[in-house]
Amino acid sequence: MYEIDHSLLERIDKLDLSERNKIWREEVRKAPWKVYVDRERWTVESWKETEGQDLEIRRAKLLEKVLDNVEIAIHPFDEIVGRPTVSVIGCQTAFDICGDYVKDIWNDSGVIGVTLDASTSMSQDDLEVMREAAALFDPSSLPTKTYAAWRELVGTWAEDAEAAKLKDPGLQDGITPQTTSTFNWEKILKVGLRGFINECQEHIDKYIAEQGSDINKIYFWKSAIIVLEATIRHAHRYAALAREMAEKETDAEAKAHLLKIAETLDYVPEYPARTLHEALQAMEICSVAKIYENPQQNNSHWGRPDQYLYGYFKNDLANGVPLEEMASQIADLIGRWGTQTFVSGEVNKETHQINFGINNFMVGGLGHDHTDMSNELSYLMLHLVALLKLSSPTVGLRWNDQTPDWLMNKAIRTNMETKGGIPLFQNDKITIEHYMEDGIDFDEAVDWRGLGCVYPSLPNHAEGYGSDGIAAINLGGLMHLTLHNGIDINGKQTGLATGDPRDFKTFEEFYEAFFKQHKYLCHRVFWLGAVARDMRPECTRTPLISILSLDASMDLGQDVAHSHPDYYMCGISDRAIVDAADCFTAVNNLIYKTNTLTWDEMMKALDSNFEGERGEEIRQLCLRQPKYGNDIEEADSMVKRVSEDSAKIIKSYDNSPFHSFIISREGLAWHYFGGLGAGALPDGRKALEPLNDGSLSPMRGMDVNGPTAVLRSACASCYSDISYSAVLNQKFSSSLLNSPENIDKLIAYTNAFMKNNGTHIQYNILDTAVLKDAKKHPENYQDLIVRIGGFSAYFVQLSEGIQDDVIYRSEFEI
């Protein structure tokens, strides 16, 4: 526990963004979204040059070629330098990782779909660069080779299941171990990249001296040295550019600023950081190199920056570095990592809706001495997030029963400024306890950090969430399979033939049929994922990510593409539990308990999407059944039952010699994606509409008994007994902003939920009328941020289906 300087907190409250920060923010607002092909020019050239060499070395030289040659730029407003493109908004493609994943490049129009509703134009020359890269890399890419292997085993089943939205992600999303996780920032800042290089060389020398026989270890350590040296040279390229610009600069202040940049980059990230500025600059250069290694889904997560940067922050303050200067530098990096973009694959467009990387950092939380470690830097970072008003990065507060009131107060005020669920609140104690139940020591579990929008990860384990096509399974889609004898939304037999519902004599027969479908899909996805996991090292390597993110990689002499049983973890999100449970409640009441409907009447209504007078009458009957979110024991206990039975199936899969799959119930915009995999359902939802948002949220508009009833239902579901986290979204009227007393009310409300084993909660503070007007007049609401599932986004960039989903969520007052 730190001793807090409350006068410093008061000084932080008075800070505004620096002029450089404000200029950057305006540049971002004006900048068009753009795809750059610079990286692909160099990946193609490198791949041709290294044909026949070891894959690990080839991948290292590919990154080296990019870092040594890609175009770079320094902008006048930059506090920190280093971007994956010369523009403030832009991205590189990843054909060497994903294969031929951007299908629009084969259209001569030159228009590339960016999200579901946005696109950008490419020149013919740039299209040719991308086409050459796609043609070169696709045959040996991980997606192409893995789908071919899956076809040998199950025909087109895997592709059919993905097309029916029964599981995600697709392999074209390019997720491999650790690409979505954090670097070991503490060690990077402590020893510098030169320290890693020296350690690699020591391992090489020792292994040769001991006459080790596995040449792959030597290749790994050598590849790590190649990419680390290239990253250092990349920093030196920026130093040289800064000096070149300084020579031409006539303004004394600007010249001095450029020379300081050059001096800093001559030193970091090669050597240990000595100041906060050096630490932030080292992090950005390493992050850019990480993105260049795999630009797809490769996010610049901070982990717990208020812990490993706190010493630099306090030391600089003591040495007279102005608070305003440090705040400007931190804001620069937050903004830079909050506006990182990538080119989405088709599945990702539906699950994420946006093309901004969902970067994550956390504040607060327990330390190794079991006390809360919130500090003034935690407070400053929240303050800057409120000033920047960006949809990203995702900011999480690690709540525990020692979290101080001053930090909770700042967090709620930050949420009121951003209005769109920033920060979120996650239960520190529950996450740590789940890790310990899964065999992780407290000293590692206590340093868990957020990945993406919700999912937790560990510092000393390679994170595989999303790899090998494993992230989420769709219980809404499984309900559709059960209602249609295993036939999916596209008319294919992807499920088991469990029978026509008209023949189910009891509710338990229907319930059992659903979980037969669940086990069949889930275990088959895990099996095929294991096939992909074994194939992965044949197709791709990430030596930089391996060496800088996982200590074990150094000692093992092994890329994280090789999953080691002692260090590899992977999770699954079983989604749409609430939808499935509300369906079960409706079926049980209407068909089996009261005989109000026959199965034939229900199925005719569902198959017609509730069309006609009788269809609408049946839909209203379905909607009137008890719904989760209203503190009704019948509905809530069904959610609990489905949650527990789903978890039993997941945990029953033998994943040895690896850890069992952990369960973390995610957010994203997944409910839009999942909804496309289900026709009309017995809970009254129409075909293809989004499912329930988050994973613990009630179905939009169905929670009619107020916010406290929602919390009681959420706690009664007992998700916390099963899931590391589960997303609960709530929407409050902007009247919440009218009174300082409401801050205390929302703090008390949050604390009550967490003390009753809530795992994750976040707030939209927006009026429905404003959202409707924003949909009608998007030009007036370009900066309006909303919480979707587990992440925030600009409302005007979302698809109409998700906009309506947010609009029609229940709006509460407190």
Coordinates of N, CA and C in Angstrom, one line a residue, residues 360-363 365 394-400 403 423-431 448-457 664-666 724-727 750 753-754 758-762 787 790:
N360 N -5.9 -2.2 -23.7 CA -6.4 -2.2 -22.3 C -5.3 -1.8 -21.4
F361 N -5.6 -1.0 -20.4 CA -4.8 -0.9 -19.2 C -5.7 -0.9 -17.9
M362 N -5.1 -1.3 -16.8 CA -5.8 -1.4 -15.6 C -5.2 -0.5 -14.5
V363 N -6.0 0.0 -13.6 CA -5.5 0.8 -12.5 C -6.0 0.1 -11.2
G365 N -6.0 -2.3 -7.7 CA -5.8 -3.7 -7.5 C -4.9 -4.1 -6.4
T394 N -9.5 0.6 -23.6 CA -10.3 0.1 -22.6 C -9.6 0.3 -21.2
V395 N -10.2 0.9 -20.3 CA -9.6 1.2 -19.0 C -10.4 0.4 -17.9
G396 N -9.7 -0.4 -17.1 CA -10.3 -1.2 -16.1 C -9.9 -0.8 -14.7
L397 N -10.8 -0.7 -13.8 CA -10.4 -0.5 -12.4 C -10.6 -1.9 -11.7
R398 N -9.5 -2.3 -11.1 CA -9.5 -3.6 -10.4 C -10.0 -3.3 -9.0
W399 N -11.3 -3.6 -8.8 CA -12.0 -3.3 -7.6 C -11.7 -4.4 -6.5
N400 N -11.5 -4.0 -5.3 CA -11.5 -4.9 -4.2 C -12.0 -4.2 -3.0
T403 N -10.4 -0.9 -2.1 CA -10.2 0.2 -3.1 C -10.7 1.5 -2.4
P423 N -14.2 4.2 -16.9 CA -13.6 2.8 -16.9 C -14.7 1.8 -16.6
L424 N -14.4 0.6 -16.8 CA -15.1 -0.6 -16.3 C -14.6 -1.0 -15.0
F425 N -15.4 -1.8 -14.2 CA -15.0 -2.2 -12.9 C -15.0 -3.7 -12.9
Q426 N -13.8 -4.3 -12.6 CA -13.7 -5.8 -12.5 C -13.3 -6.2 -11.1
N427 N -13.8 -7.3 -10.6 CA -13.6 -7.8 -9.3 C -12.3 -8.5 -9.1
D428 N -11.4 -7.8 -8.5 CA -10.0 -8.3 -8.3 C -10.0 -9.7 -7.6
K429 N -10.7 -9.7 -6.5 CA -10.7 -10.9 -5.6 C -11.2 -12.2 -6.4
I430 N -12.2 -12.0 -7.1 CA -12.8 -13.2 -7.8 C -11.8 -13.7 -8.9
T431 N -11.2 -12.8 -9.6 CA -10.3 -13.2 -10.7 C -9.1 -13.9 -10.1
W448 N -2.5 -10.3 -12.5 CA -3.3 -10.5 -13.7 C -3.6 -9.1 -14.3
R449 N -3.8 -9.1 -15.6 CA -4.1 -7.9 -16.3 C -5.1 -8.1 -17.4
G450 N -5.8 -7.1 -17.8 CA -6.8 -7.2 -18.8 C -6.3 -7.4 -20.2
L451 N -7.0 -8.1 -21.0 CA -6.7 -8.4 -22.4 C -7.9 -8.0 -23.2
G452 N -7.8 -7.1 -24.2 CA -8.9 -6.7 -24.9 C -9.9 -6.0 -24.0
C453 N -11.2 -6.4 -24.1 CA -12.2 -5.7 -23.3 C -12.4 -6.3 -21.9
V454 N -12.3 -7.5 -21.7 CA -12.7 -8.2 -20.5 C -11.7 -9.2 -20.0
Y455 N -11.2 -10.0 -20.9 CA -10.5 -11.3 -20.6 C -9.3 -11.0 -19.8
P456 N -9.1 -11.8 -18.7 CA -7.8 -11.7 -17.9 C -6.7 -12.5 -18.5
S457 N -5.5 -12.1 -18.3 CA -4.3 -12.9 -18.7 C -3.2 -12.7 -17.6
S664 N -14.4 -17.2 -19.3 CA -14.5 -15.8 -19.1 C -15.5 -15.3 -20.1
R665 N -16.6 -14.8 -19.6 CA -17.7 -14.4 -20.4 C -17.6 -13.0 -20.9
E666 N -17.3 -12.8 -22.2 CA -16.8 -11.6 -22.8 C -17.9 -10.6 -23.1
Y724 N -14.4 -16.2 -14.8 CA -13.4 -15.2 -14.3 C -14.0 -13.8 -14.4
S725 N -14.8 -13.6 -15.3 CA -15.5 -12.3 -15.5 C -16.7 -12.5 -16.3
A726 N -17.7 -11.6 -16.1 CA -18.9 -11.6 -16.9 C -19.5 -10.2 -17.0
V727 N -19.7 -9.8 -18.2 CA -20.0 -8.3 -18.4 C -21.4 -8.0 -18.2
T750 N -22.1 0.5 -7.1 CA -21.0 -0.4 -7.7 C -20.4 -1.2 -6.6
F753 N -22.7 -4.2 -5.6 CA -22.7 -5.3 -6.6 C -21.4 -6.1 -6.4
M754 N -20.3 -5.4 -6.3 CA -19.0 -6.1 -6.2 C -18.9 -6.9 -4.9
G758 N -20.4 -9.7 -7.6 CA -20.4 -9.2 -9.0 C -19.0 -9.3 -9.6
T759 N -18.9 -9.6 -10.9 CA -17.5 -9.7 -11.4 C -17.1 -8.5 -12.3
H760 N -18.1 -7.9 -13.0 CA -17.8 -6.8 -13.9 C -19.0 -6.0 -14.2
I761 N -18.8 -4.7 -14.1 CA -20.0 -3.8 -14.4 C -19.4 -2.5 -15.0
Q762 N -20.3 -1.9 -15.9 CA -19.9 -0.7 -16.6 C -21.2 0.1 -17.0
R787 N -21.0 2.3 -24.7 CA -20.4 1.0 -24.3 C -21.3 0.0 -25.1
G790 N -18.1 -5.3 -24.1 CA -17.1 -5.1 -23.1 C -16.2 -4.0 -23.5

